[in-house]
Structure formats: structure tokens, C-alpha cells
Short mmCIF file of C-alpha atoms in Angstrom, two decimals:
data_model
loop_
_atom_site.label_atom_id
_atom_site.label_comp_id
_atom_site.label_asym_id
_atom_site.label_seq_id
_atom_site.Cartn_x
_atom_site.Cartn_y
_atom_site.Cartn_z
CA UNK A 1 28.05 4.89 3.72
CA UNK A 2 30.80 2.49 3.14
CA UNK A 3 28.36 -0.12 1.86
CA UNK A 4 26.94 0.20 -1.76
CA UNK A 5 23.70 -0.24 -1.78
CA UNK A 6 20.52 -0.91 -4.69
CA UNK A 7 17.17 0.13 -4.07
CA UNK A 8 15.96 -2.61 -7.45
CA UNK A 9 13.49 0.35 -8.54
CA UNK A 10 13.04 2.77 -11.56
CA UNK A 11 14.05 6.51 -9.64
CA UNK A 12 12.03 8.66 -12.06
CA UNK A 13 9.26 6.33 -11.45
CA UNK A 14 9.38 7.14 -7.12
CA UNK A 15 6.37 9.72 -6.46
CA UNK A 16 4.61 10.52 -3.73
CA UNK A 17 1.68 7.55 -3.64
CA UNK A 18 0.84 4.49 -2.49
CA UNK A 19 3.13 1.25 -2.58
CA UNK A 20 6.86 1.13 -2.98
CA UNK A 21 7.02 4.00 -4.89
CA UNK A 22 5.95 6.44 -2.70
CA UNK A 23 7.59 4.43 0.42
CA UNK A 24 10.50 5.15 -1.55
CA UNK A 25 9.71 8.33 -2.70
CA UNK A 26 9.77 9.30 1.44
CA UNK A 27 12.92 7.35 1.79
CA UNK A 28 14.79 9.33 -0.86
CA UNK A 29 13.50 12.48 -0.10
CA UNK A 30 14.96 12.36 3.02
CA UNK A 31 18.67 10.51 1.98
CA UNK A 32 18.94 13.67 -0.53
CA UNK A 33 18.08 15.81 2.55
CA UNK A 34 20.60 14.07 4.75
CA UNK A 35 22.94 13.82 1.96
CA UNK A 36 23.72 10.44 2.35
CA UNK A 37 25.46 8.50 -0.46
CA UNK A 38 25.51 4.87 -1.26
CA UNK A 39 22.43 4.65 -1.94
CA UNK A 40 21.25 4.02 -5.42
CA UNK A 41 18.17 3.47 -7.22
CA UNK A 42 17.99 2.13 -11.32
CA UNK A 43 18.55 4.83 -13.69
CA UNK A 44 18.64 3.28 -16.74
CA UNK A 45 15.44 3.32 -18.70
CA UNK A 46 16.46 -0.40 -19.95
CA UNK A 47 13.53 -3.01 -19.20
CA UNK A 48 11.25 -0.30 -17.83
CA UNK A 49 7.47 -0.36 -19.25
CA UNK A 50 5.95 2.65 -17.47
CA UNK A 51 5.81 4.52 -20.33
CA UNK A 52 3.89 1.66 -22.47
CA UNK A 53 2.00 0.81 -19.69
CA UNK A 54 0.81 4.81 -19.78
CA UNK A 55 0.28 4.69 -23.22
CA UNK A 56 -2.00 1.84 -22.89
CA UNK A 57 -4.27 3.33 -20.04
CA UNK A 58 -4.73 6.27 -23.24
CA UNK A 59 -6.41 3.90 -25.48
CA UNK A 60 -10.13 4.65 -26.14
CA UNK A 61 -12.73 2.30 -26.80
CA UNK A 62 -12.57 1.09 -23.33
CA UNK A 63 -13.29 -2.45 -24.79
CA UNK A 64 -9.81 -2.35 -26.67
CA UNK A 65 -7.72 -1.09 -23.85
CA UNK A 66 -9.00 -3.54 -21.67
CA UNK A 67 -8.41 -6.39 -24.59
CA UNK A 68 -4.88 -4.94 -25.21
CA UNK A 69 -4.19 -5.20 -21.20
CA UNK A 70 -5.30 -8.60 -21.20
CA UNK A 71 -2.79 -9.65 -23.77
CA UNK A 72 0.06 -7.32 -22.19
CA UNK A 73 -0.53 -9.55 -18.85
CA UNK A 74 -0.47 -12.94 -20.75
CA UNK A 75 2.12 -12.07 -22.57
CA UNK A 76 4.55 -10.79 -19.98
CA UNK A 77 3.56 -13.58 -17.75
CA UNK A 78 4.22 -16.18 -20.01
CA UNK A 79 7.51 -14.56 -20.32
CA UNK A 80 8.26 -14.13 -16.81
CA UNK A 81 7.65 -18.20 -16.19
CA UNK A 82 8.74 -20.02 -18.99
CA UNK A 83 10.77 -17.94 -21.23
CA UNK A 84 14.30 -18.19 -19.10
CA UNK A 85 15.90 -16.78 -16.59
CA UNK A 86 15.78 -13.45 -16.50
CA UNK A 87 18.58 -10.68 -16.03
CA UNK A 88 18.50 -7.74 -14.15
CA UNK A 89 18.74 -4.04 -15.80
CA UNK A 90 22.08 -3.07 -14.31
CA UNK A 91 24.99 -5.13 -12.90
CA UNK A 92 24.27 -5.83 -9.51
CA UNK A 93 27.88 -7.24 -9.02
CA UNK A 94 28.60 -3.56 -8.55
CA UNK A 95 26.30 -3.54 -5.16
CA UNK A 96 27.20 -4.90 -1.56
CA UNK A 97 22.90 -5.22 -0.88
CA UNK A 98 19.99 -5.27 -3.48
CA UNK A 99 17.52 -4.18 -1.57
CA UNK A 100 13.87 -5.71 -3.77
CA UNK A 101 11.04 -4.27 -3.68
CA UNK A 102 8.63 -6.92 -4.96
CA UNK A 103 8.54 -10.53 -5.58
CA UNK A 104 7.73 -10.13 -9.72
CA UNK A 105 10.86 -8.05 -10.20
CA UNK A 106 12.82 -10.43 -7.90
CA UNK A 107 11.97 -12.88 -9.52
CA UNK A 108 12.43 -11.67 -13.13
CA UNK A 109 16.41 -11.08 -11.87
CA UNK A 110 16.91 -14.33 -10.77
CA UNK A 111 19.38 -15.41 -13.53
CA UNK A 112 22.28 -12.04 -12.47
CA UNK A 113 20.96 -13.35 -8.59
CA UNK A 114 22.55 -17.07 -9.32
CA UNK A 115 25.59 -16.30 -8.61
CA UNK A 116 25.38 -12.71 -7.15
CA UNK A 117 27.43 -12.83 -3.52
CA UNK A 118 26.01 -9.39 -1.88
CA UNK A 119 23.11 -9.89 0.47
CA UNK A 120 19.51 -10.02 -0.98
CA UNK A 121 16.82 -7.93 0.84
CA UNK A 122 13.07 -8.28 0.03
CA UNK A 123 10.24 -5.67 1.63
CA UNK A 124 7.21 -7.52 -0.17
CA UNK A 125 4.49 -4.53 0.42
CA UNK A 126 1.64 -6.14 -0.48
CA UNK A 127 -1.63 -7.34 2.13
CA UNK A 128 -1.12 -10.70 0.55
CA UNK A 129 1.33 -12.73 -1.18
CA UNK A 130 2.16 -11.42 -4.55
CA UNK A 131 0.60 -13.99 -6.59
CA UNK A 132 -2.88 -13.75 -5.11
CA UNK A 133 -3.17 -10.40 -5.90
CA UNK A 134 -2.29 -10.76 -9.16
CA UNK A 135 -4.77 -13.45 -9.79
CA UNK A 136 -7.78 -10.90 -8.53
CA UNK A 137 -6.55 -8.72 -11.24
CA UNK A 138 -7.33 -11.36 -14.02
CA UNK A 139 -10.68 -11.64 -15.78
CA UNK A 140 -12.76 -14.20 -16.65
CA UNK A 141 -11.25 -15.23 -19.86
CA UNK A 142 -8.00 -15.25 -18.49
CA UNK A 143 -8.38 -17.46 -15.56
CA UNK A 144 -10.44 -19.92 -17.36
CA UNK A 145 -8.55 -19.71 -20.61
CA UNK A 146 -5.05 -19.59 -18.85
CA UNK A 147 -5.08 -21.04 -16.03
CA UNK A 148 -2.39 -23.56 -16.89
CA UNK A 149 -0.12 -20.83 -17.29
CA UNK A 150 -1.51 -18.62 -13.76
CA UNK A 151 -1.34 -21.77 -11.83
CA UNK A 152 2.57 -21.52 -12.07
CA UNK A 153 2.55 -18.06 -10.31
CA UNK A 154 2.88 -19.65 -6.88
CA UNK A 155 6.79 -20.15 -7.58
CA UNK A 156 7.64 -16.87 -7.75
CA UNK A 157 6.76 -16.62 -3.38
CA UNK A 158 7.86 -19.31 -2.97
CA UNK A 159 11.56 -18.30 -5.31
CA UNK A 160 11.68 -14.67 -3.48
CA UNK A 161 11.37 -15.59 0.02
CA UNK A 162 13.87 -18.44 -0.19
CA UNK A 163 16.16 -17.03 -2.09
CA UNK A 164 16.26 -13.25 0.26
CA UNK A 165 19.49 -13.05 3.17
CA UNK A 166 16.76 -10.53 4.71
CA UNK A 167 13.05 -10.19 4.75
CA UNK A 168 11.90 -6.45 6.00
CA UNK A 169 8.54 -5.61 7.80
CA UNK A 170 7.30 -2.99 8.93
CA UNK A 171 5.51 -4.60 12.00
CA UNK A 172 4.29 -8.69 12.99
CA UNK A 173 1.28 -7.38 12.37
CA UNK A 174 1.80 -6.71 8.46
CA UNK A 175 2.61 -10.42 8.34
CA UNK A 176 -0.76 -11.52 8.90
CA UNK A 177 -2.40 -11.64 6.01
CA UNK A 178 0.85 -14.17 4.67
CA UNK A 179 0.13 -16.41 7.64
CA UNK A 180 -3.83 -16.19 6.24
CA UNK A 181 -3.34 -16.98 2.60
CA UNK A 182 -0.02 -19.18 2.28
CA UNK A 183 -0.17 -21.85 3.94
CA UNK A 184 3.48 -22.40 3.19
CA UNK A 185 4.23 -19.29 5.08
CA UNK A 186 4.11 -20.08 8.61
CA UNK A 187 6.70 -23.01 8.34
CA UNK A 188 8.97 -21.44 6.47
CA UNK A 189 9.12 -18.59 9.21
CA UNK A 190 9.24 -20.87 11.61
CA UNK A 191 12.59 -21.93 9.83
CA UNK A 192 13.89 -18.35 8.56
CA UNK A 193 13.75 -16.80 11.57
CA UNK A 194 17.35 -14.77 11.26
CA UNK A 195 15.76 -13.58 7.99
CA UNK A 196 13.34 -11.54 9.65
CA UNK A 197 13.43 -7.86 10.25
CA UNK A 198 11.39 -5.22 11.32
CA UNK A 199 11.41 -1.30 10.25
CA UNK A 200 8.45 1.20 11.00
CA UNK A 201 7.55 3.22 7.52
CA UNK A 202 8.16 7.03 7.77
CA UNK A 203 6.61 9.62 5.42
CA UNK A 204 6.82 13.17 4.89
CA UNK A 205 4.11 15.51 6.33
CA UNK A 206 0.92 15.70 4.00
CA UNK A 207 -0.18 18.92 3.69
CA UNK A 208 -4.16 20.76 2.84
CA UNK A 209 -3.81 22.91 -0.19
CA UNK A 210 -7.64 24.00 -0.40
CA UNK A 211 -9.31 24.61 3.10
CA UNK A 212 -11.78 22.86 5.13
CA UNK A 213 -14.80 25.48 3.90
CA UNK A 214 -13.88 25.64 0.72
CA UNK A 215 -14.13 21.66 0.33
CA UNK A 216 -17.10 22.08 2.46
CA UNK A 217 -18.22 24.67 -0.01
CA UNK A 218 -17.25 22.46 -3.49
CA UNK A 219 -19.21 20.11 -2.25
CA UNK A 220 -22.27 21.10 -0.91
CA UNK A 221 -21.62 20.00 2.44
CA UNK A 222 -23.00 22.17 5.47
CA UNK A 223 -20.56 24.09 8.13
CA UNK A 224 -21.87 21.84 11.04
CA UNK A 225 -22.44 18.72 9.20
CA UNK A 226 -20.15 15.37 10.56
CA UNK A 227 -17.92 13.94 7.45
CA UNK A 228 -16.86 10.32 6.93
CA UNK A 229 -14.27 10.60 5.13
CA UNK A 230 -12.52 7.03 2.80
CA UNK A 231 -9.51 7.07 0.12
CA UNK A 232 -8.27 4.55 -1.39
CA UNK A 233 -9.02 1.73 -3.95
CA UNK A 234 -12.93 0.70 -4.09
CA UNK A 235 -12.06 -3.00 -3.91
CA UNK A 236 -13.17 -5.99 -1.35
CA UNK A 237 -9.50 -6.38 0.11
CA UNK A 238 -9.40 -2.30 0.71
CA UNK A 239 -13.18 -3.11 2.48
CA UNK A 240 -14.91 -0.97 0.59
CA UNK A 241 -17.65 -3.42 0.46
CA UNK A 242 -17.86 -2.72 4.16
CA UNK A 243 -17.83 1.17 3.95
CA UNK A 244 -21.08 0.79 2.04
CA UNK A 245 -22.42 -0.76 5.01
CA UNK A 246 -21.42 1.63 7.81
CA UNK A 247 -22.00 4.19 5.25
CA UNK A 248 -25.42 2.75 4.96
CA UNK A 249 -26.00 2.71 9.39
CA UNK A 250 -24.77 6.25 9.30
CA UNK A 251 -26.43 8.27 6.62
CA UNK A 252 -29.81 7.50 8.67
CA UNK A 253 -28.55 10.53 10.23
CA UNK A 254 -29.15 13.91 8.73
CA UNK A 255 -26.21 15.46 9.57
CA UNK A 256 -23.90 12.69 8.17
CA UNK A 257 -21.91 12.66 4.78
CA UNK A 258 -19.56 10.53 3.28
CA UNK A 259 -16.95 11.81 1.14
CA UNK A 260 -14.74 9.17 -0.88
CA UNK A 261 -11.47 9.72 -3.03
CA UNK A 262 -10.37 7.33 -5.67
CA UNK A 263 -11.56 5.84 -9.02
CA UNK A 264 -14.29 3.39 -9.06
CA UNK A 265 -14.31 0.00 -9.80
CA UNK A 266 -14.75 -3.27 -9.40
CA UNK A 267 -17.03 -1.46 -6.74
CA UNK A 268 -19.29 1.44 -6.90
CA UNK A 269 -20.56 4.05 -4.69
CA UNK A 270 -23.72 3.44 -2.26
CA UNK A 271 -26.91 5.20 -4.06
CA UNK A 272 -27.63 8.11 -1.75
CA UNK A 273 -27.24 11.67 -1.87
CA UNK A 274 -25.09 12.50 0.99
CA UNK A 275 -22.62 9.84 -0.49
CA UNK A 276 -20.33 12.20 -2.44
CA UNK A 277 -17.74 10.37 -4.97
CA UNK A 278 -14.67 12.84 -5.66
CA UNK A 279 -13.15 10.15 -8.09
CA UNK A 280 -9.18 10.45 -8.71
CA UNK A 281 -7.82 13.75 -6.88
CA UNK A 282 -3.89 14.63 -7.03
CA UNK A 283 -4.98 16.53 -3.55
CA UNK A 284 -6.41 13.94 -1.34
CA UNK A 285 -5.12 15.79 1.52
CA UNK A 286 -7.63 18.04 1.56
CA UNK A 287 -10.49 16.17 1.59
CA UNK A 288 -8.87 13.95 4.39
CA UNK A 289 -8.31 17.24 6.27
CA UNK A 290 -11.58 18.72 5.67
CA UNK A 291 -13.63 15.50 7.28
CA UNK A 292 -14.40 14.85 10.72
CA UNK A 293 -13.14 10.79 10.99
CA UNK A 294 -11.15 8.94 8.57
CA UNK A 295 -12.29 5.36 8.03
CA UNK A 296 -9.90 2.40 7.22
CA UNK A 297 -11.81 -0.42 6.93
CA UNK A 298 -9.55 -2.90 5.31
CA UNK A 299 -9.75 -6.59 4.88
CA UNK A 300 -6.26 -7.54 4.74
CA UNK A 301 -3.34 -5.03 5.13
CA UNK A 302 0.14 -4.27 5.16
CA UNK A 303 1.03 -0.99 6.66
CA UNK A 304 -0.74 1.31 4.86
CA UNK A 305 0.70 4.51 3.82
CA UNK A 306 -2.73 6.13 4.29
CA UNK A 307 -2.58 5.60 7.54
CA UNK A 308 0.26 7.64 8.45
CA UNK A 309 -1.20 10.68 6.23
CA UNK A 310 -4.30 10.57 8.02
CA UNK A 311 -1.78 10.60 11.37
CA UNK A 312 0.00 14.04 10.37
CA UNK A 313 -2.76 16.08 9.10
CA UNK A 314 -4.15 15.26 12.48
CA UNK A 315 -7.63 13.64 11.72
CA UNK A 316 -9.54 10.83 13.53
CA UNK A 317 -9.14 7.11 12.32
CA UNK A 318 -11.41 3.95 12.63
CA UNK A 319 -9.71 1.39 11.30
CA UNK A 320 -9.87 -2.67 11.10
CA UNK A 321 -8.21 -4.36 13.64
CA UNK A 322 -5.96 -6.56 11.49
CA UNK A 323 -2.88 -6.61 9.64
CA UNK A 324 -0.13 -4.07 9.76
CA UNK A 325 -3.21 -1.48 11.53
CA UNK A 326 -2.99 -4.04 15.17
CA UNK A 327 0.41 -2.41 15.59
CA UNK A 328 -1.49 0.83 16.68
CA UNK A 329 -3.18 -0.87 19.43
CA UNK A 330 0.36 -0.57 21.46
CA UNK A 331 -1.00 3.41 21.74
CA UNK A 332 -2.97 4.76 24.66
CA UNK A 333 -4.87 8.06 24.37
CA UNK A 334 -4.56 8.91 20.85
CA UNK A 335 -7.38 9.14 18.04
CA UNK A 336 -7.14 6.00 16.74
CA UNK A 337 -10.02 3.40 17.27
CA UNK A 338 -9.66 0.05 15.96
CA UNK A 339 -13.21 -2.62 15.17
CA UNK A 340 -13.46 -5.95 14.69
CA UNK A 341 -16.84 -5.83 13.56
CA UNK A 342 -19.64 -3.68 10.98
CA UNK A 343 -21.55 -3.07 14.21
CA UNK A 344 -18.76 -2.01 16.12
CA UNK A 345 -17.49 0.75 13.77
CA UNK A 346 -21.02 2.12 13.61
CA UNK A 347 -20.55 2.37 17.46
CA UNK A 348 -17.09 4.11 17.70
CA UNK A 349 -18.24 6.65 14.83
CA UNK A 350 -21.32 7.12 17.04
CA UNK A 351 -19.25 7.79 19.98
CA UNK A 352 -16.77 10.40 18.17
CA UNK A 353 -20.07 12.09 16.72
CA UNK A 354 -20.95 12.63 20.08
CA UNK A 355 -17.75 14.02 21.12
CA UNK A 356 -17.04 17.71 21.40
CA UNK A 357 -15.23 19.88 18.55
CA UNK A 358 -12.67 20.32 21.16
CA UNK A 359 -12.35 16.97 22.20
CA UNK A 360 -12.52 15.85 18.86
CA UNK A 361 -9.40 18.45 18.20
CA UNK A 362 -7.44 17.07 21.21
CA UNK A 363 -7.24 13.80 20.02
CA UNK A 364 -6.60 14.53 16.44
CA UNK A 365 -3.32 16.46 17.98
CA UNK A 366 -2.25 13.28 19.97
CA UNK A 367 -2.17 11.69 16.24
CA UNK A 368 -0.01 14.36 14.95
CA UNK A 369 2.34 14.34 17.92
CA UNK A 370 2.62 10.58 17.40
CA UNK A 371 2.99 10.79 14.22
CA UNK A 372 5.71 13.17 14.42
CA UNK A 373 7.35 11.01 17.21
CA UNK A 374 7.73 7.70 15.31
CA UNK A 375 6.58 7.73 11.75
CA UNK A 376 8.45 10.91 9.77
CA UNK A 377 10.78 10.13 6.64
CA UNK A 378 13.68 11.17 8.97
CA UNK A 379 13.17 8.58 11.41
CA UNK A 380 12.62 6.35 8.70
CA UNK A 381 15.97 7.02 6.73
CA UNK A 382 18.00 7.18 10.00
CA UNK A 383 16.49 3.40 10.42
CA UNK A 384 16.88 2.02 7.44
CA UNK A 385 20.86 3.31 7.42
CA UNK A 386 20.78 1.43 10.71
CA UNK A 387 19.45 -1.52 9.61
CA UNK A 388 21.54 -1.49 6.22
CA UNK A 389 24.52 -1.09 8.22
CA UNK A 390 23.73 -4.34 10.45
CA UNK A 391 23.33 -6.58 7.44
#
């Protein structure tokens, strides 16, 4: 590439998750493939708190991890707002486009971005602007004690979006939950228009390492039983609060189970037996690819990554019909089923339990194809070199 370009994020930290990491992660994976150069990410281990942060999760009593968190967040809050302008890790004179990944970290480089003269890109990732989510992170103590310091947060939107040449979505759609939440946000869209730009996320194919008997097996679940399958975070914005209650419609039936991947907390499972927690899995593919319909029930959302791993292993979604997940409403005849309602993904789940195995089969192979028509990491790359390129 004859531009220089800065992906503002820690490489050894990219992995194959959720979030910018692993939407980077894809987005590497395939530059290395393509060999494309250009492209950098930070290598320096300067500023970067991953391996505290680790350390910290260690600690045992869980009352003193939590307490040492608490002060962490204060601390590097307090930091982040009044306690200067902050630098960034590496000279980003040296780059034609910084390409940010996050408002915080934005934010925190706003003293080199004073008087840096590349172009500023910002992909924001989150189902909500950056400072509400960090507020549902804080306890109690914290917003009651500090909320004179919290109540600042709101500049650091309101700092990232002004101050980006180029705000990247994925879709309109993943905009929605801004338009929601921030009242601010509609106006200054309205105004920023030539900001705005739009780039589909690409992943690489998930794979099953461990069959679908074998889960079946692990488990305890019957050959001919019908599987509900979630993963995620168990929290109100992910709509796990809602699972519960189809869940709760669905297990009336005896041949119904719903198996769930991710660590609890703030919310817990529903008390029944067919409602099978795995907790944290580092092969979530599996379990996807061993259930019958995948269920996104989000509140809010972005684009979630989940939703393209759930495309290419060829299962059956029902998903909310909001956010970043409207976008797959512009698809006819594929195994995707959005809801706008409780009652109404109760229905649809209804409708693909009484469905066939091989009609069931035929529509989770119109996912794959679509999947590997417009979402792999090659499309992706050779989209994001186009859009690069254009700045």
C-alpha cells in the first residue's frame, strides 16, 4: 500500500473473540495471508495493562479482587479526565491514517492528536456509546461515591466523534442504539454526514472440534431432542433476561433443551433441568454446531461477531430485530428469522421445531452460502484496503 497506516491496538493482544480484538484478529489474519504491507498495529508493550489487568482477575478472595478493580477503574479514570492530555504509545507522525478502535483510547491520545495532520478514523464497536457502558460496569459505591468524577465521561463521545476525519460502520443499522441513547447523536450526524462510512465485518470460518453426539453425549442431551442454543455475555443489553423467558415458554416441551456458553453474572441461569450452563468454553463452536437454532436475543447491538459464526457453521438464528441484526432483513430465503417481540420468538422457534431435519438442513446451508458470499475475512480485508485507499 502506498499509504501507512495504524490500526491504534496492542497486536499480541488481537485473538480470535469478541470486540475489536477479534474483528481485528480476522482482519490481520487475512492482510498476512494477502501479504499486504502498510498496515501496522502497536508493538510496543509501552502503556499496555493487559498483563496487570490478568494478574488482577488471579486474585482470590473474590471480595479483594473485586475491591482492587474498583480502585484500578477510579484510578485510571480519574487519570484519563483530569490528569492531562494524554500521549499516544508510538509516534503517530510516522502514519498517513490512525485507524481507532475505541473512544477511551482515542481519547487518552488526544494530546500527539492536537496537532497530528494524517486522517483520524474511529470504528466505535460498542451497542451504545462508550460511556454508558462503562457506567453499567460501575457498582454501587462507585456511582454514588464518584459520581462527580463519572459524570465527566460524556466528553470523551462527544471528543472522539468530533475530533474523527472518518467514522466506520458496519451497517445504518449498528447506529441505532447511538440514535437511542445520545441524544446528541442524531444532530451531529445530521451535520457529519461526509464522516460517515460503511464496511460489512468479515471473519474467518469457525470450525466444530468435538461432534454433534459427543456434545449431545457430554451433556446428557438425547439424539432426537430440539436444542436452543445462546453464547454470549448473561447481561440485560445481550437480552439474556429475555432468553429466560422464551427459555421458560419452551422447556414446557419435553423434547426441548437449552444449552448456554459463557460465564455468569450479573444474571444467572433459569432453575430447570433441561437448562444446561456450559460456563466459559475456548470451543464455543461446538456447542453452536451441535444445537438445532441459535438464539440472539439482544437489546441493543452493533454487529455482532456471533452472528456471523453462527452464519458459517451453518445453524439456524432467531434474532432481535434491532441494531446492526435489521441489516439481515435485506435477505430472502435464508435461516435467519428476526422478532420484535417475547411472544413472537416463541412462535418462530415453534415453527422451526416443526420443520423437517431436512428442511431445517436446507436453510442452515443458505446461511453458510451467504455467509461465504459477503461476510469472510477476505472480503473484509479486500474492503477495508478499498476503503483505506479512498480516504
Amino acid at each position: 500500500m502506498s499509504k501507512k497506516i495504524l490500526i491504534y491496538l496492542y497486536e499480541r493482544e488481537l485473538a480470535p473473540k469478541g470486540g475489536p480484538v477479534g474483528y481485528n484478529y480476522n482482519l490481520k489474519c487475512q492482510l498476512d495471508k494477502m501479504g499486504v504491507d502498510g498496515i501496522s498495529f502497536i508493538k510496543t508493550n509501552k502503556g499496555d495493562v493487559h498483563e496487570l489487568t490478568n494478574n488482577i482477575n488471579k486474585i482470590r478472595p473474590l471480595w479483594l479482587k473485586k475491591s482492587i478493580q474498583t480502585i484500578k477503574r477510579i484510578a485510571n479514570y480519574y487519570l484519563l479526565l483530569f490528569g492531562g492530555k494524554g500521549k499516544a504509545v508510538v509516534d503517530l507522525d510516522k502514519y498517513d491514517i490512525v485507524h481507532f478502535h475505541s473512544v477511551v483510547s482515542m481519547y487518552r491520545c488526544r494530546g500527539s492528536l492536537e496537532h497530528y495532520k494524517g486522517q483520524v478514523v474511529l470504528t466505535s464497536h460498542i451497542p451504545t456509546k462508550a460511556t454508558k457502558e462503562i457506567e453499567m460496569r460501575l457498582n454501587t459505591f462507585e456511582k454514588v461515591a464518584f459520581h462527580w468524577l463519572y459524570k465527566n465521561l460524556g466528553k470523551m463521545d462527544v471528543y472522539a466523534f468530533n475530533r474523527a476525519d472518518h467514522i466506520v460502520f458496519p451497517c445504518e443499522g449498528a447506529e441505532e442504539p447511538y440514535l437511542n441513547n445520545w441524544p446528541y447523536y442524531k444532530d451531529f450526524k445530521e451535520k457529519n454526514k461526509q464522516k460517515y462510512h460503511y464496511l460489512l465485518t468479515g471473519i474467518n470460518p469457525c470450525v466444530a472440534k468435538t461432534s454433534k453426539a459427543l456434545i449431545r453425549d457430554k451433556y446428557k442431551i438425547p439424539n432426537d431432542a430440539f436444542i436452543i442454543c445462546f453464547v454470549g455475555r448473561h447481561n440485560l443489553i445481550k437480552g439474556y433476561d429475555q432468553l429466560k423467558e422464551i427459555g421458560e415458554e419452551l422447556l414446557r416441551y419435553q423434547d426441548v433443551y437449552v444449552l448456554i456458553a459463557g460465564e455468569e453474572g450479573p444474571l444467572y441461569h433459569l432453575e430447570h433441568e433441561r437448562w444446561i450452563e456450559v460456563g466459559w468454553t475456548n470451543d464455543p463452536h461446538s456447542i453452536i454446531a451441535a444445537s438445532d437454532v441459535f438464539v440472539l436475543p439482544n437489546k441493543e447491538t452493533y454487529f455482532d461477531l456471533i452472528m456471523l459464526e453462527v452464519l458459517s457453521l451453518g445453524k439456524l438464528i432467531v434474532a432481535s430485530n434491532t441494531g446492526g441484526n435489521k441489516y439481515f432483513s435485506n435477505f430472502n430465503e435464508c435461516g435467519i428469522l428476526l422478532y420484535n417481540s417475547k411472544e413472537e420468538a416463541v412462535s418462530l422457534i415453534k415453527k422451526i421445531m416443526d420443520l423437517t431435519s431436512e428442511e431445517r438442513e436446507k436453510l442452515g446451508e443458505a446461511n453458510k452460502k451467504m455467509f461465504g458470499e459477503y461476510f469472510t475475512s477476505e472480503i473484509f480485508a479486500k474492503n477495508y484496503i478499498k476503503l483505506i485507499n479512498s480516504l
